[in-house]
CSV table of C-alpha atoms and ligand atoms in Angstrom, one decimal:
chain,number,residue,atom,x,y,z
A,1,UNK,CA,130.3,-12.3,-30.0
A,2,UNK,CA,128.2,-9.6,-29.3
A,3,UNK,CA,126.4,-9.2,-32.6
A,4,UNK,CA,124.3,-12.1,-32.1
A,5,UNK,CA,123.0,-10.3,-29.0
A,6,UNK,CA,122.1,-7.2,-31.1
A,7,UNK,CA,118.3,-6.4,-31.8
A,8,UNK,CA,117.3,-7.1,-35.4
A,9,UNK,CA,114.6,-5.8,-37.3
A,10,UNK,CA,112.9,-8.6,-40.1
A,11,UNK,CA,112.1,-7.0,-43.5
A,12,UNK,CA,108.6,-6.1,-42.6
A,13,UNK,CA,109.5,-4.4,-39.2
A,14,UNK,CA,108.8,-6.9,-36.7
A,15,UNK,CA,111.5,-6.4,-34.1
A,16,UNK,CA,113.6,-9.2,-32.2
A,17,UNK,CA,115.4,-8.4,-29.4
A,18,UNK,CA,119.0,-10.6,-30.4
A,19,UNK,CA,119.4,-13.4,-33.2
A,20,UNK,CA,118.8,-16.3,-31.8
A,21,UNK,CA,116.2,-18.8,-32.4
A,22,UNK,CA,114.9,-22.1,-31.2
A,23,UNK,CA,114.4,-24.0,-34.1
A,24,UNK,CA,111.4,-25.5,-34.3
A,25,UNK,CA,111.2,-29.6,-32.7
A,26,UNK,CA,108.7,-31.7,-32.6
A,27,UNK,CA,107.6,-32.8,-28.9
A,28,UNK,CA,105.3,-36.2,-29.0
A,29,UNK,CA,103.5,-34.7,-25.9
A,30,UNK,CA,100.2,-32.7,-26.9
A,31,UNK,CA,96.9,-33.9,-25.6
A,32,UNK,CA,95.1,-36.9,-26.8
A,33,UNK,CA,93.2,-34.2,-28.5
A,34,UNK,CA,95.9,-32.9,-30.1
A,35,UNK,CA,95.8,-29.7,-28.4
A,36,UNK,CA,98.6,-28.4,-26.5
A,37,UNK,CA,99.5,-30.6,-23.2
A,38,UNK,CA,100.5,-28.5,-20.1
A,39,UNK,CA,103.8,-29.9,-20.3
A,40,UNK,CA,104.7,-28.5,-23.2
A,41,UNK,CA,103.5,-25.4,-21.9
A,42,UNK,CA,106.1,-25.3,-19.9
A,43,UNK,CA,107.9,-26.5,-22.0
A,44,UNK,CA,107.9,-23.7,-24.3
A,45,UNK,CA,107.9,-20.9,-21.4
A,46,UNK,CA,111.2,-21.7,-20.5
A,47,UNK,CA,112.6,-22.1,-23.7
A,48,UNK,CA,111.3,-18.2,-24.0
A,49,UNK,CA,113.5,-16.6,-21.7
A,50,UNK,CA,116.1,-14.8,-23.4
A,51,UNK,CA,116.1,-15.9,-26.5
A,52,UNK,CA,115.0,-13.6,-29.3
A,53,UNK,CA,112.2,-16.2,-31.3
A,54,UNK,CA,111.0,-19.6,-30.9
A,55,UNK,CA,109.6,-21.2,-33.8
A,56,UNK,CA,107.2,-23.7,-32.4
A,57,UNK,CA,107.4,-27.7,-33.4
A,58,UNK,CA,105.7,-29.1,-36.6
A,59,UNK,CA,102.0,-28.1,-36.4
A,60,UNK,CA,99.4,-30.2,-38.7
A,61,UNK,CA,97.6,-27.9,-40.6
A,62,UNK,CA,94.5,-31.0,-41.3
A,63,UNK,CA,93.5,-34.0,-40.3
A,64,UNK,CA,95.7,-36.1,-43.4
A,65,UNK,CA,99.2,-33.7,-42.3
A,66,UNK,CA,99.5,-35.3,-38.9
A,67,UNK,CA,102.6,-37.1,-39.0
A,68,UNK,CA,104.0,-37.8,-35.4
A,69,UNK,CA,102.7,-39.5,-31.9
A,70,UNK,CA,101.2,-36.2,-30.2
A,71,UNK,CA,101.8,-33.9,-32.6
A,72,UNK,CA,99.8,-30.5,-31.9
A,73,UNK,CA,97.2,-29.5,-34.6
A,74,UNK,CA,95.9,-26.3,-36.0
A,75,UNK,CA,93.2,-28.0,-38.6
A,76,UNK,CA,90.2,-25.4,-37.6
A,77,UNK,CA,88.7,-23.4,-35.1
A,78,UNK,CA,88.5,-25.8,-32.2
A,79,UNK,CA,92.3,-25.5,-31.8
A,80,UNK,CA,92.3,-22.0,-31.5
A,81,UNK,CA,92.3,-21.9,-27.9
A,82,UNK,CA,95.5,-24.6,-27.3
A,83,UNK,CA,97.6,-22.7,-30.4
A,84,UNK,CA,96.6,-19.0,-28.3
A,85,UNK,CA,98.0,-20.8,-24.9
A,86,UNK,CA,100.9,-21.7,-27.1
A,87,UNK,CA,101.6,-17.8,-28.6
A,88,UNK,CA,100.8,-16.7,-25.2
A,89,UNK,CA,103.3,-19.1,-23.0
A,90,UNK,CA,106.2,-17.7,-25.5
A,91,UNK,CA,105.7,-13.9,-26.0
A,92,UNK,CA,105.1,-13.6,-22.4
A,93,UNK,CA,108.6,-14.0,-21.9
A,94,UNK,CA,109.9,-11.5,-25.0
A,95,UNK,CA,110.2,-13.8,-27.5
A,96,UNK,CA,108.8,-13.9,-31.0
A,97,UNK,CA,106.2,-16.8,-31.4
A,98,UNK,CA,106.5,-18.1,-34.7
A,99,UNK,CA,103.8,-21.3,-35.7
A,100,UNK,CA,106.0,-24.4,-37.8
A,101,UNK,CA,103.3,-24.9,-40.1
A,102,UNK,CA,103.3,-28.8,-41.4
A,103,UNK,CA,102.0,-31.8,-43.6
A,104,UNK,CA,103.4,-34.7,-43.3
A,105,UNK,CA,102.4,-36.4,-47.2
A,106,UNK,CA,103.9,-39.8,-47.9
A,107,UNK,CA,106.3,-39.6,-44.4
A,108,UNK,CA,103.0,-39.9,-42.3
A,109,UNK,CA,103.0,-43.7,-41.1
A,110,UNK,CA,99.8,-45.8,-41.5
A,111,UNK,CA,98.9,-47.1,-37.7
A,112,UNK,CA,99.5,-43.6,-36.2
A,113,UNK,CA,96.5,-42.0,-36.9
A,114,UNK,CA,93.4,-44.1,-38.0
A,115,UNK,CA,91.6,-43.4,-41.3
A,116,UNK,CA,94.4,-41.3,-41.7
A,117,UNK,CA,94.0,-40.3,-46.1
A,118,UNK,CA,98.2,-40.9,-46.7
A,119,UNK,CA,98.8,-38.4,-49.5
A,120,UNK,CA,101.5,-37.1,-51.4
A,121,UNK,CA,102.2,-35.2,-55.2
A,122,UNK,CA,102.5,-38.6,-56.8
A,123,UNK,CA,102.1,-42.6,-55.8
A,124,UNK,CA,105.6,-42.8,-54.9
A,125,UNK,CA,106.6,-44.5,-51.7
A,126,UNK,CA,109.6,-43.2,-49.5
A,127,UNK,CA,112.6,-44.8,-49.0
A,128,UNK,CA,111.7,-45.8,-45.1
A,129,UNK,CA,110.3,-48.8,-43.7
A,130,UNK,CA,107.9,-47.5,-42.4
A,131,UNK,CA,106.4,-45.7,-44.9
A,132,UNK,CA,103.9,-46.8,-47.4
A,133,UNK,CA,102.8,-46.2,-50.8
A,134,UNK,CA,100.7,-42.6,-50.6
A,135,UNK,CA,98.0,-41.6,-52.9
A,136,UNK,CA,98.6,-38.6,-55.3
A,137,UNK,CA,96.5,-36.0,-54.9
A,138,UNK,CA,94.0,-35.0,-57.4
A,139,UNK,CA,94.9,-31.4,-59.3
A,140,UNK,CA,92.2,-29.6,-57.1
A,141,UNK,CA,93.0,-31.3,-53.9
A,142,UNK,CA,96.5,-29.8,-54.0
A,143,UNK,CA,94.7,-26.6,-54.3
A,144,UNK,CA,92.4,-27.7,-51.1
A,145,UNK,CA,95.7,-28.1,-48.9
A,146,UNK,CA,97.2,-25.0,-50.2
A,147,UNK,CA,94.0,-23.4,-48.7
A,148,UNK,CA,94.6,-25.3,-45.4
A,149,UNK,CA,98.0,-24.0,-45.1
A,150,UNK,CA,96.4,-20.5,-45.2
A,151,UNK,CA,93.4,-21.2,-43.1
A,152,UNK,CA,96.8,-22.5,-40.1
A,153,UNK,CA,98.5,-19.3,-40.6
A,154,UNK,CA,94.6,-17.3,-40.1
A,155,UNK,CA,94.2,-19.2,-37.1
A,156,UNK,CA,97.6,-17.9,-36.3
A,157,UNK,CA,97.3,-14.8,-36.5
A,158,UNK,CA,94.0,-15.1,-34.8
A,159,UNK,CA,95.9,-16.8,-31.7
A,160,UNK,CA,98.3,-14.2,-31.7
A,161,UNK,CA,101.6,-15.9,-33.2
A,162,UNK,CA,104.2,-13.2,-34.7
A,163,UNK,CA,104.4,-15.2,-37.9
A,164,UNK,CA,104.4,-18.8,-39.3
A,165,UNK,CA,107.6,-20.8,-40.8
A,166,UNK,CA,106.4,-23.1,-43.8
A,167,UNK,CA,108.0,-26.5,-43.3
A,168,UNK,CA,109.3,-27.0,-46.6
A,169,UNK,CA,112.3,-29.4,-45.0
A,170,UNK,CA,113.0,-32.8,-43.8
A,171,UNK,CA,110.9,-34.6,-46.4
A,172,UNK,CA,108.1,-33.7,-45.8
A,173,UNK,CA,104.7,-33.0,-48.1
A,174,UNK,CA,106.2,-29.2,-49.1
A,175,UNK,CA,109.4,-30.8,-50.2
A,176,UNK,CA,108.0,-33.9,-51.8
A,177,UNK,CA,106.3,-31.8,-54.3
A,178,UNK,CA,109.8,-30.1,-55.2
A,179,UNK,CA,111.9,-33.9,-55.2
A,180,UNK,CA,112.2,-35.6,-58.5
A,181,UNK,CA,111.7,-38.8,-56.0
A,182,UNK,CA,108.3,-38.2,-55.0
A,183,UNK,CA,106.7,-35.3,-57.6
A,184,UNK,CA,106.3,-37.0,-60.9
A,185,UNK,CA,103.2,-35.1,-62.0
A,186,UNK,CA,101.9,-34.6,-65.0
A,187,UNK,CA,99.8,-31.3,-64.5
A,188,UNK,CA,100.8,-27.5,-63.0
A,189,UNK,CA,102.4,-29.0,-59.9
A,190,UNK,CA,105.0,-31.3,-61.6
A,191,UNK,CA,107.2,-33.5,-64.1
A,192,UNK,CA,109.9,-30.2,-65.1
A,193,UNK,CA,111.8,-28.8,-62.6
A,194,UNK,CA,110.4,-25.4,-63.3
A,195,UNK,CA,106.9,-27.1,-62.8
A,196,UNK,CA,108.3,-28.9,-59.3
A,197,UNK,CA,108.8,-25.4,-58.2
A,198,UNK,CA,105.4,-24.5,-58.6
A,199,UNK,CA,103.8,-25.8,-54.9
A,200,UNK,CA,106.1,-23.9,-53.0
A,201,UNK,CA,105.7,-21.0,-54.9
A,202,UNK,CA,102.3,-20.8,-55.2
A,203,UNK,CA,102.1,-22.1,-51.4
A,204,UNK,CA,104.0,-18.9,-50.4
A,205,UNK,CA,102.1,-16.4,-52.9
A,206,UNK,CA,98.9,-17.4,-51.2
A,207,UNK,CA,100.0,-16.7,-47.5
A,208,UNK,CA,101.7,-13.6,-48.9
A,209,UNK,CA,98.0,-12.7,-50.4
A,210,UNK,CA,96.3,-13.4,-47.5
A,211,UNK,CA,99.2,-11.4,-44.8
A,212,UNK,CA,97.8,-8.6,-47.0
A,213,UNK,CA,94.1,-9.3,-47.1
A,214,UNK,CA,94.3,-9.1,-43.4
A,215,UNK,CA,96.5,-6.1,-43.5
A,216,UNK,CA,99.0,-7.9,-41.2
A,217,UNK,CA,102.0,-5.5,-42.6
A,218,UNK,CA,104.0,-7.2,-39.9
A,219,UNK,CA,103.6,-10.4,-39.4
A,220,UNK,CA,106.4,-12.8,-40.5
A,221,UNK,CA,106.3,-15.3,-43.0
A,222,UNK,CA,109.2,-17.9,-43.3
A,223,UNK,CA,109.9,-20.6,-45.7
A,224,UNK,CA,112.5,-23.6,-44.2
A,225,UNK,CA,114.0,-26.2,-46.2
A,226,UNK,CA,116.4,-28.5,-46.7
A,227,UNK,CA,118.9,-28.1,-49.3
A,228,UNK,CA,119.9,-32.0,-50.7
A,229,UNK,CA,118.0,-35.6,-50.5
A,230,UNK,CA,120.1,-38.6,-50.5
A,231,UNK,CA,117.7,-40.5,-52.7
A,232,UNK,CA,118.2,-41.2,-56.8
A,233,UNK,CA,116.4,-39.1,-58.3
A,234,UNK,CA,116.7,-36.6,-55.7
A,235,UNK,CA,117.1,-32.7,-54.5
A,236,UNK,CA,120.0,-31.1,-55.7
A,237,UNK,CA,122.3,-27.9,-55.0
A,238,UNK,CA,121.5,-27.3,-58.0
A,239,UNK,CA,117.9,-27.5,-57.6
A,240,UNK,CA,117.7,-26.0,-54.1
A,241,UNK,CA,119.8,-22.9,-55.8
A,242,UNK,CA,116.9,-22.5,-58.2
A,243,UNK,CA,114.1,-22.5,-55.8
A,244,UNK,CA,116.0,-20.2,-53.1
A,245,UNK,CA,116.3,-17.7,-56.0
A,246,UNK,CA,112.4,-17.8,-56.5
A,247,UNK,CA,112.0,-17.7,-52.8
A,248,UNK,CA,114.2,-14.5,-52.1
A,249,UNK,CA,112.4,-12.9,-54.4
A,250,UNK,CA,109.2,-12.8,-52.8
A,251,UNK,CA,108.2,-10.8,-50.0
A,252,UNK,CA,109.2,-13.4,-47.4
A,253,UNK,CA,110.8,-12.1,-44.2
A,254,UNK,CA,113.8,-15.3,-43.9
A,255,UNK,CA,114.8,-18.5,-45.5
A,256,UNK,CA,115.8,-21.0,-42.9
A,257,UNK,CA,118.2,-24.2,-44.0
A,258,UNK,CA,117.8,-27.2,-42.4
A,259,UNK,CA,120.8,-28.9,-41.8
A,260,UNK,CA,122.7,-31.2,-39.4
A,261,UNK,CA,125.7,-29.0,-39.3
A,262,UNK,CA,126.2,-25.3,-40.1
A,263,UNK,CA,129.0,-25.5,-41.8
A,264,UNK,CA,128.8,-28.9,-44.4
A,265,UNK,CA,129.2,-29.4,-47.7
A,266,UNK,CA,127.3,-31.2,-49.8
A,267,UNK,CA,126.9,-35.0,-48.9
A,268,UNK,CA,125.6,-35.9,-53.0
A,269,UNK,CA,128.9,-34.5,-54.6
A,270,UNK,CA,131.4,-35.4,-51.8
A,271,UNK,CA,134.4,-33.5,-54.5
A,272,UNK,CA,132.8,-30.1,-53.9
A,273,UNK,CA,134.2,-28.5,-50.7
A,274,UNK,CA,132.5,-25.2,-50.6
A,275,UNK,CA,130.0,-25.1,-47.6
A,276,UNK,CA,126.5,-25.5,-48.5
A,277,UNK,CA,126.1,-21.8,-46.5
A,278,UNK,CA,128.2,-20.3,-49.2
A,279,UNK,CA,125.8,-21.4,-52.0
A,280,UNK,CA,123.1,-19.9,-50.4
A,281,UNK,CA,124.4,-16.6,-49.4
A,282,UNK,CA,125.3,-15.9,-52.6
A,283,UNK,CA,122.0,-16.6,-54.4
A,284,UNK,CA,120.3,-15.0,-51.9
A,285,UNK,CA,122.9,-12.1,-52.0
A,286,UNK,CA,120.8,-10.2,-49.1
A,287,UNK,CA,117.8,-10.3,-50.5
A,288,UNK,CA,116.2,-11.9,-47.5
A,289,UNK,CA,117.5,-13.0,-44.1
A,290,UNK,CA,118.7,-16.5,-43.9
A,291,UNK,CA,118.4,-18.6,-40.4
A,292,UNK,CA,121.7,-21.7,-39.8
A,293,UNK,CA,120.7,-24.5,-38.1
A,294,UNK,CA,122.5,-27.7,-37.1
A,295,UNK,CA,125.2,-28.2,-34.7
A,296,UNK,CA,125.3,-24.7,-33.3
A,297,UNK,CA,126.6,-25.5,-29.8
A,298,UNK,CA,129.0,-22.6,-28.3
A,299,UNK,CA,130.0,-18.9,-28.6
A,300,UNK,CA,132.8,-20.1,-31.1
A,301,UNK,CA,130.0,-21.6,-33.7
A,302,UNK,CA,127.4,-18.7,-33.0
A,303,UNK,CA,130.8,-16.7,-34.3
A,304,UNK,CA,131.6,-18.8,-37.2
A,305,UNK,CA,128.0,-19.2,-38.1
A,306,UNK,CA,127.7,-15.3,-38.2
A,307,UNK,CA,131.0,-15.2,-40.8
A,308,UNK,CA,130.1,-17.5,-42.7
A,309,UNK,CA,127.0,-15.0,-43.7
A,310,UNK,CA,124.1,-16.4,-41.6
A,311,UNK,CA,121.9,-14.1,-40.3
A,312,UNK,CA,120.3,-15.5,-37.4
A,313,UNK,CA,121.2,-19.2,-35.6
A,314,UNK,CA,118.4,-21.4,-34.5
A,315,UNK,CA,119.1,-23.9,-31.7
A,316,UNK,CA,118.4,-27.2,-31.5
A,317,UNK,CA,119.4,-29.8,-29.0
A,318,UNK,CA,121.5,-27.4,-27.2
A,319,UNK,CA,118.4,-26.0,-26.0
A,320,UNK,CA,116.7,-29.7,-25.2
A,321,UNK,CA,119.5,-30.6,-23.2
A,322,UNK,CA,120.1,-26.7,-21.1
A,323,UNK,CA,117.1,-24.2,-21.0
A,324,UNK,CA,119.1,-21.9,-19.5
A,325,UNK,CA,121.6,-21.9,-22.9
A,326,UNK,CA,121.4,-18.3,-23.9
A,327,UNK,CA,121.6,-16.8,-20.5
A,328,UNK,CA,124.7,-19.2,-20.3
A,329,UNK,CA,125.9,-17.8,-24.3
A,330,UNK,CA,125.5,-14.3,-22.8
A,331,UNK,CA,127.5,-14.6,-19.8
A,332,UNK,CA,130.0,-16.4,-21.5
A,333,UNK,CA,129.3,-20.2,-19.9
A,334,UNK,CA,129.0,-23.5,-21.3
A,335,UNK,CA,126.1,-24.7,-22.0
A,336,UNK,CA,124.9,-28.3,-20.6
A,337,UNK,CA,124.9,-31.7,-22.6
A,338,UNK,CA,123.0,-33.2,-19.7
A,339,UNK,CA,119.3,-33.6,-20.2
A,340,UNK,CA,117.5,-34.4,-17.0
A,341,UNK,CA,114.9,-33.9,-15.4
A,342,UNK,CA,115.7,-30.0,-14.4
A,343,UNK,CA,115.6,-29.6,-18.7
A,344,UNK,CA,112.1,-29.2,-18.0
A,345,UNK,CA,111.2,-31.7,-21.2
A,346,UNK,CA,107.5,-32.8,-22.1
A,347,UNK,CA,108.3,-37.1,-20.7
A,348,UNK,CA,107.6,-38.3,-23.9
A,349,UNK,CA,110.1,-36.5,-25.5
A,350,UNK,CA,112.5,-36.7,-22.6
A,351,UNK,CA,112.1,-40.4,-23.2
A,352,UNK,CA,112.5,-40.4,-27.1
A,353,UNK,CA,115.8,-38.3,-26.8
A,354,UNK,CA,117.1,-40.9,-23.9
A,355,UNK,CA,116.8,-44.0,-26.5
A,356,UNK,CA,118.3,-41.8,-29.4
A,357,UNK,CA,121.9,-43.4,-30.3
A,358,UNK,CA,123.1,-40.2,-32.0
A,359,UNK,CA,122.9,-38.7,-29.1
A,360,UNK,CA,126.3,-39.8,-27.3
A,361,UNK,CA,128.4,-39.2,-30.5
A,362,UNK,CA,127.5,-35.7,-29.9
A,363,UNK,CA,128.1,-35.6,-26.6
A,364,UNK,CA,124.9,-35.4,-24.8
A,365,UNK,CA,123.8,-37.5,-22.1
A,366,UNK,CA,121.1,-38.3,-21.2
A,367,UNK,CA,119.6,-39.4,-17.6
B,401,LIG,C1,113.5,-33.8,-31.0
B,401,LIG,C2,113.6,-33.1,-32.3
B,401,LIG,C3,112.5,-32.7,-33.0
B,401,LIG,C4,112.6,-32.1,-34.2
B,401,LIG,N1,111.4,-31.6,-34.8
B,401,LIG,C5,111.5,-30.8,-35.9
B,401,LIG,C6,110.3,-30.2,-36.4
B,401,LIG,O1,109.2,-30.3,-35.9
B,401,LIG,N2,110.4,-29.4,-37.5
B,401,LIG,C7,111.7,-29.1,-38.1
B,401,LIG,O2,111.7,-28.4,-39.1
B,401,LIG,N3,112.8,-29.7,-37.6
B,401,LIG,C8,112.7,-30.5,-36.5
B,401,LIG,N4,113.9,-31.0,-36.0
B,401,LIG,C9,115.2,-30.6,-36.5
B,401,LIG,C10,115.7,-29.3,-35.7
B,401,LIG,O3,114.9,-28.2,-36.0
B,401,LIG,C11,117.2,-29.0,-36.1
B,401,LIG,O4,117.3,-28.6,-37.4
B,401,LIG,C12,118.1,-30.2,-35.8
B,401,LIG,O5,117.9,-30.7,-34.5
B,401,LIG,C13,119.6,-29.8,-36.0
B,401,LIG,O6,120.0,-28.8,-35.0
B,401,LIG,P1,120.8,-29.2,-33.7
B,401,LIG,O7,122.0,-29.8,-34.2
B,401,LIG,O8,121.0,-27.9,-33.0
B,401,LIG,O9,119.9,-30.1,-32.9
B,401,LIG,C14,113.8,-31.7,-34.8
B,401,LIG,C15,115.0,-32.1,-34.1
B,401,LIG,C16,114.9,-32.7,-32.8
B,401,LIG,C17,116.1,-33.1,-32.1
């Protein structure tokens, strides 16, 4: 149990004082504005006690990425302020501040935000209701939001986060230009797999460039993703095997999977029994940390997590429902499944989590 506890030091020397994260969840609650609310000020403060990093919700790097009710924003100088109260309200306690950096593409829905541009790598709608056809983006425009991405993780450094996590997961813009579903391009940035590959890629290599133009030897750059889609054509292991490689090879300081449990297998090829974490350990093969998310719950997964060859564990609704769940981890406690009103939660995401079904079959409650 006590490794997780243990300091650990990323590949470009940032330190962080045990391995535990809390992965990064969007909160519906920022200003009107779209700047930081005071409750999620809070919010994230207590969330920061103990823990070794908090990567921060989904943050919309323009005007076009915003994607949820609330969502904070990072899209120029003006939010420098709100993203600087955000950095500050987590290292103050000790924990690493890392900035979810976020476009929403085609998953964006169209009465959210008005005159909203809803973009995507090609004119392919997603399989949601409430989704609708996107736009693709012209050659150079893909260029335009490559530069946006860097211009969110400028700002970040400028507001004093320890490093920013690309959101390459959960469907979003980043991993519709790697699906077969939603990237069928005909320039640099699609059709072949190989060519599918080349917005991440590039997106990486130009906050990689830029770290180094600012001579920020430190500061951490993460890449999270999400290793299968349901839809036909969709994301693969096979795929996702490929673009890890890539990834592990660049100067990046972890990989983080998004998944709803830790320890699954693939849900495309039911047959295959080898945990999804297995797959990726091995291409990875220590080249670059790798962060396990989904279901982590207890001291016994944070152990199994660790053996099965995850680095670090980032914790989700564990952490919505008790703010206190490392201090409880450490002392040996079980955490709480209640969420209340002592979790401390922004209301509007108090109240989204209280309608969720899913909820109860995982044993939270909600009140
Ligand atoms: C309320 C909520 C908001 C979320 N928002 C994000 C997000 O902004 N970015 C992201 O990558 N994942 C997001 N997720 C997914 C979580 O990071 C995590 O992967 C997922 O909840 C599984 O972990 P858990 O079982 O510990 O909750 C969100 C999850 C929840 C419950």
């Amino acid at each position: 149990m006590n490794k997780i506890f243990k300091e650990f030091t990323f590949p470009h020397g940032k330190k962080v004082r045990n391995k535990i994260a809390l992965a990064p969840m969007t909160t519906y609650s920022s200003n009107d504005d779209l700047t930081l609310s005071n409750e999620e000020e809070i919010y994230y403060n207590s969330r920061s006690k103990n823990i070794g990093m908090v990567i921060t919700a989904a943050t919309a790097v323009s005007k076009n990425a915003q994607a949820f009710t609330n969502q904070i924003s990072i899209r120029d100088g003006r939010y420098l302020e709100s993203m600087k109260r955000l950095a500050t309200s987590i290292k103050k306690e000790g924990a690493l501040a890392i900035l979810q950096i976020h476009h929403g593409g085609r998953m964006n829905q169209p009465d959210l935000y008005p005159n909203q541009d809803i973009v995507s790598a090609s004119a392919v709608k997603a399989k949601r209701d409430y989704t609708v056809q996107p736009r693709a983006l012209k050659t150079s425009e893909v260029y335009d939001v490559i530069d946006e991405f860097c211009n969110a993780t400028r700002l970040a450094i400028k507001a004093g986060f320890d490093g920013v996590e690309i959101h390459g997961a959960n469907t979003y813009l980043v991993q519709q230009f790697f699906s077969p579903h939603s990237n069928k391009r005909t320039d640099e940035f699609g059709g072949s797999l190989e060519k599918r590959l080349t917005f991440p890629l590039k997106l990486v290599d130009r906050i990689l460039a830029l770290k180094k133009e600012l001579n920020e030897k430190e500061f951490i750059v993460g890449y999270r993703f999400s290793p299968e889609e349901l839809e036909t054509p969709g994301i693969t292991l096979n795929h996702t095997v490929l673009l890890i490689d890539e990834l592990a090879s660049k100067d990046i300081d972890y990989l983080h999977v998004s998944l709803s449990n830790y320890k699954q297998t693939s849900v495309r090829n039911t047959y295959d029994l080898e945990p999804i974490v297995t797959k990726l350990v091995k291409v990875i093969n220590k080249r670059v940390p790798l962060i396990g998310a989904g279901s982590i719950e207890s001291n016994e997964d944070v152990d199994e997590a660790l053996s099965l060859g995850y680095d670090l564990v980032a914790l989700g609704m564990i952490a919505i429902a008790d703010k206190d769940v490392v201090q409880k981890l450490m002392n040996n406690e079980i955490p709480s499944k209640e969420i209340s009103k002592a979790s401390l939660l922004p209301p509007q995401l108090y109240n989204r989590i209280k309608s969720w079904e899913g909820i109860k079959k995982r044993g939270y409650t909600a009140k």
